[in-house]
C-alpha positions as MATLAB code, in Angstrom:
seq = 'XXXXXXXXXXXXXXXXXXXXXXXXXXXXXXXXXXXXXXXXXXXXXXXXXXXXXXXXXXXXXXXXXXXXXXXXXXXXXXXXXXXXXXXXXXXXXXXXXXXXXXXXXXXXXXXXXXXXXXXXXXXXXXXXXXXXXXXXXXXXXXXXXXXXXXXXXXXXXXXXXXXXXXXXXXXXXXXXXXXXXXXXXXXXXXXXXXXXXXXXXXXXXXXXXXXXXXXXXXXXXXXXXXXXXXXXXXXXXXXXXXXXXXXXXXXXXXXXXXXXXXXXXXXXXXXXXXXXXXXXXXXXXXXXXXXXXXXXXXXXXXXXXXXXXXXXXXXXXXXXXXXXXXXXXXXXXXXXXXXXXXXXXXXXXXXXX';
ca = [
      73.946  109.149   92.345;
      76.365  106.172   92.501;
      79.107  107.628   90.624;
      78.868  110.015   93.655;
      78.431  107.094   96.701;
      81.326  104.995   94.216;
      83.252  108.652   95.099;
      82.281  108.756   98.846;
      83.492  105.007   99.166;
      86.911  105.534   97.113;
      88.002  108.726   99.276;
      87.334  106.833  102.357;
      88.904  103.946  101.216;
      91.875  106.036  100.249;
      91.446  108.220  103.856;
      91.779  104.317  105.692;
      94.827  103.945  104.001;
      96.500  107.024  104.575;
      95.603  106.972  108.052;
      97.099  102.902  108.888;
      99.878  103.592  106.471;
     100.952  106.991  108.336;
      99.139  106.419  112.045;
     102.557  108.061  113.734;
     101.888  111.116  112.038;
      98.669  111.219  112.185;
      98.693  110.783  115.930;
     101.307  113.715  115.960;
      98.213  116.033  114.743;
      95.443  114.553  116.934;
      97.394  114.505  119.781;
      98.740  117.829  118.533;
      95.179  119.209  117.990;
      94.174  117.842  121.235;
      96.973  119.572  123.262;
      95.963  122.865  121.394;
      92.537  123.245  122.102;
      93.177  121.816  125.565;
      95.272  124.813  125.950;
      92.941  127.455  123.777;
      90.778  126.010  126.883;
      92.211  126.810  129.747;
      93.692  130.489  128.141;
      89.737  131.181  127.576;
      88.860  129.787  131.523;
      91.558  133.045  132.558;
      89.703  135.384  130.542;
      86.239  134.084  131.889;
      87.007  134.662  135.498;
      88.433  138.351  134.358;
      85.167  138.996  132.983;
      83.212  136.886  135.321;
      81.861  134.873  133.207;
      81.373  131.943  135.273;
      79.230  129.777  132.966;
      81.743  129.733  130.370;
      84.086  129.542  132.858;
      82.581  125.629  134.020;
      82.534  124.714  130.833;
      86.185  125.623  129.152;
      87.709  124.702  132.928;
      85.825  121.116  132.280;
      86.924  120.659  128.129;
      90.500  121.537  129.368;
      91.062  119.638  131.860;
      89.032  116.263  129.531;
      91.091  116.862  126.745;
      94.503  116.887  128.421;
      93.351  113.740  129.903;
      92.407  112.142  127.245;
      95.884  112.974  125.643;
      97.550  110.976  128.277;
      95.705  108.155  128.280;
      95.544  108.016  124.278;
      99.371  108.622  124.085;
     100.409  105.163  126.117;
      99.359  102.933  122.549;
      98.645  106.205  120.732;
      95.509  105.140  120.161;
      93.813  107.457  117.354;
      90.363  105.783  118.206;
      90.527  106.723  121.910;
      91.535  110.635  121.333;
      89.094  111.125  118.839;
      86.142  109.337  120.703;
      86.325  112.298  123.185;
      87.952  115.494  121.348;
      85.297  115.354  118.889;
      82.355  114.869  120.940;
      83.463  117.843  123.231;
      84.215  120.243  120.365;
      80.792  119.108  119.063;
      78.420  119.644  122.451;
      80.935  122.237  123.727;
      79.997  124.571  120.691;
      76.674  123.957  120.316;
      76.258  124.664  123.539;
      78.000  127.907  122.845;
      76.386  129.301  119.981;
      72.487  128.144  121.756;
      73.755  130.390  124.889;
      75.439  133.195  122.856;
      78.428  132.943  124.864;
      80.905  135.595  125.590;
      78.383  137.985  123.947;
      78.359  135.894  120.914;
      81.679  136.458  120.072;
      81.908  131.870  121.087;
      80.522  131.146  117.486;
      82.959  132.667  115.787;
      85.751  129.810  117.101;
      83.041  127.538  114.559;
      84.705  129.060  111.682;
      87.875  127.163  112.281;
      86.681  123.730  113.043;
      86.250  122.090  109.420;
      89.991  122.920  108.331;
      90.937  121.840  112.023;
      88.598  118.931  111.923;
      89.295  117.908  108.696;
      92.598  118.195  107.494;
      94.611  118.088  110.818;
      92.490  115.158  112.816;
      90.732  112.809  110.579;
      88.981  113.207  107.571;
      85.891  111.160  108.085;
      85.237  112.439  111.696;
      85.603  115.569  110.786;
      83.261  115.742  108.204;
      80.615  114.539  109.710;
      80.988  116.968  112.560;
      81.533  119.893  110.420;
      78.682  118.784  108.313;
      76.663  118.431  111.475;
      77.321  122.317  112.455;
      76.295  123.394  108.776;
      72.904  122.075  109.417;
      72.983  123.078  112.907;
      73.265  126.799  111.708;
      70.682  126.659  108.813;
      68.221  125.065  111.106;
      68.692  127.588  114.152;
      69.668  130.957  112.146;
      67.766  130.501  109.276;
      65.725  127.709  110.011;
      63.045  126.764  112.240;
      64.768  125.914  115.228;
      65.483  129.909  115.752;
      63.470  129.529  118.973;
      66.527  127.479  120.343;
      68.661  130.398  120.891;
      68.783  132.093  124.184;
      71.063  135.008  122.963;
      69.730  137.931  120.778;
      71.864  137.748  117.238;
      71.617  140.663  115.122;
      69.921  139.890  111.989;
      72.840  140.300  110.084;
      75.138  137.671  111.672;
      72.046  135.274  111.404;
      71.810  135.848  107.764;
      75.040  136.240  107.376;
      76.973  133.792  109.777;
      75.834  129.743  107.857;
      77.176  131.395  104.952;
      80.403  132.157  106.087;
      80.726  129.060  107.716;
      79.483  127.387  104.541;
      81.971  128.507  103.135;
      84.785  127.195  105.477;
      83.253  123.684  105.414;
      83.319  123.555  101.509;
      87.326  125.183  101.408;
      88.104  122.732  103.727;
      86.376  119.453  102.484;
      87.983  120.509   99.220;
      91.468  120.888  100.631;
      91.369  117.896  103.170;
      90.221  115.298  100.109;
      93.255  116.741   98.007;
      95.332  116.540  100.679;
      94.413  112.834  101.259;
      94.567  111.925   97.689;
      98.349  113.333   97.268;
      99.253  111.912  100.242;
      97.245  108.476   99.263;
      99.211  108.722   95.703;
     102.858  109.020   97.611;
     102.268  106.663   99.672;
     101.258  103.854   97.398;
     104.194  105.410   94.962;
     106.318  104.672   97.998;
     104.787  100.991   98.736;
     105.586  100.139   94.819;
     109.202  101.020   95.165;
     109.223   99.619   97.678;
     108.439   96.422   96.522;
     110.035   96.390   93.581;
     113.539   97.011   95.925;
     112.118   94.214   98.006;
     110.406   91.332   95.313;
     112.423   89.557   93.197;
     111.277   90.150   89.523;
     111.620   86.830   87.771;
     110.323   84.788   90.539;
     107.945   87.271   92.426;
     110.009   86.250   95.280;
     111.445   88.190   98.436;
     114.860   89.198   97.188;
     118.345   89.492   99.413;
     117.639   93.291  100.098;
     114.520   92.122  101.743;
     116.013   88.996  103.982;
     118.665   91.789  104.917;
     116.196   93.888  106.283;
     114.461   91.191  107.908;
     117.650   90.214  109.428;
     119.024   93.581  110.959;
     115.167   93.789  112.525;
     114.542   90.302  113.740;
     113.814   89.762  117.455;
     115.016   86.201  118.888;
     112.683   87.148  122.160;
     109.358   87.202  119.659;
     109.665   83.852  118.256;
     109.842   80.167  120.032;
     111.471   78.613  116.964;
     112.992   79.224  113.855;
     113.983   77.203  110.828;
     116.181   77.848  107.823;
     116.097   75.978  104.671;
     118.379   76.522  102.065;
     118.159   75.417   98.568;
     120.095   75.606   95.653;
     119.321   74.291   92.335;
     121.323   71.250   91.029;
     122.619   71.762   87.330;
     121.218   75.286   86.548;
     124.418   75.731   84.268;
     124.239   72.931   82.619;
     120.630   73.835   81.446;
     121.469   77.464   80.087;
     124.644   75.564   78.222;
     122.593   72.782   76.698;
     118.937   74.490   76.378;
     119.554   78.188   76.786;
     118.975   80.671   79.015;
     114.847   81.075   78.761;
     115.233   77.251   79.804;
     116.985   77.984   83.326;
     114.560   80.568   84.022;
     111.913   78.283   83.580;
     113.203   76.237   86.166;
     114.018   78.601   88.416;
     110.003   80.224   88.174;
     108.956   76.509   88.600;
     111.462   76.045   91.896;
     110.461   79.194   93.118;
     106.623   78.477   92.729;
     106.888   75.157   94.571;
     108.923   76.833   97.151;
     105.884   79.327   97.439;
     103.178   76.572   97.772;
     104.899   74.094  100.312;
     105.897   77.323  102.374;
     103.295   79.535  101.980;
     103.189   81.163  105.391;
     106.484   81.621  105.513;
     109.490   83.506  104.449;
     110.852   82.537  101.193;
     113.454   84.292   99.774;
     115.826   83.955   96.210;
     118.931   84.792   97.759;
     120.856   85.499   93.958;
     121.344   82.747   91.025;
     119.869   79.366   91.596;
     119.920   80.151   95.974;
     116.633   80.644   97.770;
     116.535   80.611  101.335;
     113.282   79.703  103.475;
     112.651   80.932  107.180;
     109.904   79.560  108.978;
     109.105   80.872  112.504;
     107.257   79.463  115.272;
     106.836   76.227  113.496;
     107.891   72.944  114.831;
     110.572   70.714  113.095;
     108.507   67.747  112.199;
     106.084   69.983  109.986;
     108.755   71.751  108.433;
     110.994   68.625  107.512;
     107.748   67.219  106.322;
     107.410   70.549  104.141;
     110.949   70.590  102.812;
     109.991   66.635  101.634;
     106.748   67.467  100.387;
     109.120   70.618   98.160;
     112.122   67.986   97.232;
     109.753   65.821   96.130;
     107.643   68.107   93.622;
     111.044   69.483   92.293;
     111.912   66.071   91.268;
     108.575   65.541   90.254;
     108.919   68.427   87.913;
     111.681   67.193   86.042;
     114.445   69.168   88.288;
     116.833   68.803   91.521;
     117.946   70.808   94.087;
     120.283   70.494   97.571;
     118.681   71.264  100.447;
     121.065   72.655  104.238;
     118.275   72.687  107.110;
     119.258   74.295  110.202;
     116.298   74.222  113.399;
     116.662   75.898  116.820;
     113.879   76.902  119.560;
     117.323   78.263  121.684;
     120.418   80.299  121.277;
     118.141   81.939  118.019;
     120.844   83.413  116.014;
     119.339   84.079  112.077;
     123.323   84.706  111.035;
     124.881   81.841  112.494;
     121.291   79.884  111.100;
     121.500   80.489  107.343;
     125.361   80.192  107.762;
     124.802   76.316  108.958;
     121.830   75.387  106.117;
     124.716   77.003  104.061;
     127.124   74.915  104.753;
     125.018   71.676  105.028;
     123.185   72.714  101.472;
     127.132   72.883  100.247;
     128.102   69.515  101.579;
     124.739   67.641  100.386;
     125.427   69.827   96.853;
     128.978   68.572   96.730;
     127.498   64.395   97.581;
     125.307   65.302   94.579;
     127.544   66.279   91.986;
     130.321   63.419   93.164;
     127.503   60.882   92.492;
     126.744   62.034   89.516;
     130.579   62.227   88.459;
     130.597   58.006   89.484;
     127.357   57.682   87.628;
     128.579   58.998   84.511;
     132.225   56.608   84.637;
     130.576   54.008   85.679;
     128.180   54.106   82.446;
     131.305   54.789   80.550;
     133.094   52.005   81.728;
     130.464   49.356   81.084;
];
């Protein structure tokens, strides 16, 4: 029994997923779905006044006329939550309602046979389960069942016997082929996510790499933000290192910049730009928290044994992320260049004494 709930809770799980990861698509369907039976509607209202059926005719004018509605108040924020809150409660009283009254000389139940696969694979997975599940038990209960006084229209006894079956049958098909469905599509997508990240995380450092602050840069939006800082940092005698202690010992220090980096801007942007560059963009912050930040991070390099240059660029006006990085840049180049100078004195001023 919980191998089977552990089953329930990993296909919805997976169905969640799908559904965030692809919600433009999957409002394509809903609203497409929606649009459809708003229309299979209003064709059926036309062939209710031809046969003057004006019962049927109420209720297919009044599901038509809801369900375009609720299309085009859904379709502003294509909200999945709104569409669904009202095409599957119709669907669900609308053909109950049917079946009860045996309308259009029975011939309304029928249109229950395609409601799982619609339900199901083309709407939402969860909601439609539960309302195709609800209309298998509505059908054993009132054609095989004891609720057979419910009905107000004379079924023959063969399409009572004969009718939960058949629509059993539908529901399990299309259960089947809507949890497939979900777990390719839940398999591509988190194929997709991984490369993904892998073109977009920096392997050595778990960092965001350049193809990722490229991206970032062709999207960003000046108008979202009030303020934006860019740090840049480059490590101070990475060469050196691999020269006199090998390679394994420069990526040691690189992992150890790169994780201090991480901690002193954790809510923020940090990418390794290539070599011993990483860049750090932090947005809506204000300047005395982030200079205070890019101390607290020059100070546990150091601490660690290591050194870096740091270019710090700050604007809450005339946002430009380009013409940003390009001036930390420059300023991490001219504090680099101070750096190695001193350390060029330092050394011939040992030698001379």
């Amino acid at each position: 029994m919980s191998k089977t709930a552990n089953g329930i809770k990993e296909i919805l799980a997976e169905n969640k997923y799908v559904v965030q990861r692809n919600h433009e698509q999957k409002w394509k369907n809903s609203a497409g779905v929606t649009l459809l039976a708003a229309t299979g509607f209003f064709v059926m209202s036309f062939l209710n006044v031809y046969q003057k059926s004006y019962v049927m005719l109420y209720s297919t004018a009044f599901c038509s006329i809801m369900l375009y509605l609720d299309y085009l108040v859904a379709r502003r924020k294509q909200n999945l939550f709104l569409i669904h809150s009202l095409l599957m409660p119709i669907i669900t009283v609308t053909f109950t309602y049917y079946v009860i009254i045996g309308g259009n000389n029975g011939f309304a139940a029928l249109w229950l046979i395609i409601v799982p696969l619609t339900a199901m694979l083309m709407t939402d997975l969860k909601y439609g389960f539960f309302m195709s599940l609800y209309f298998l038990v509505f059908l054993i209960m009132t054609f095989l069942g004891p609720c057979r006084g419910w009905l107000r229209y004379d079924y023959s006894e063969t399409f009572l016997l004969r009718f939960p079956f058949l629509y059993a049958i539908s529901f399990c098909l299309s259960t089947y082929a809507a949890v497939l469905d979900c777990r390719y599509r839940y398999s591509l997508d988190k194929r997709e996510e991984e490369l993904h990240r892998l073109g977009s995380v920096d392997m050595m450092t778990g960092l965001l790499n350049r193809n990722s602050y490229n991206e970032f840069e062709s999207s960003f939006d000046a108008g979202t933000v009030s303020s934006v800082s860019v740090i840049y940092v480059d490590v101070n005698g990475l060469h050196e290192t691999n020269n006199l202690s090998g390679h394994e010992a420069g990526d040691r220090m690189l992992r150890q910049i790169a994780a201090e980096c991480a901690a002193c801007f954790s809510g923020d942007r940090v990418y390794r730009m290539g070599g011993d560059e990483f860049l750090i963009i932090a947005l809506d912050r204000d300047k005395g928290s982030v200079e205070k930040a890019a101390g607290e991070l020059e100070a546990r390099i150091s601490a660690d044994g290591y050194s870096a240059s740091f270019g710090q660029e700050h604007r809450s006006s005339g946002i430009d992320i380009i013409a940003m990085t390009r001036e930390a840049d420059r300023k991490m180049l001219l504090n680099k260049a101070a750096y190695y100078t001193k350390k060029a004195n330092d050394r011939r001023s040992s030698r001379d004494e």
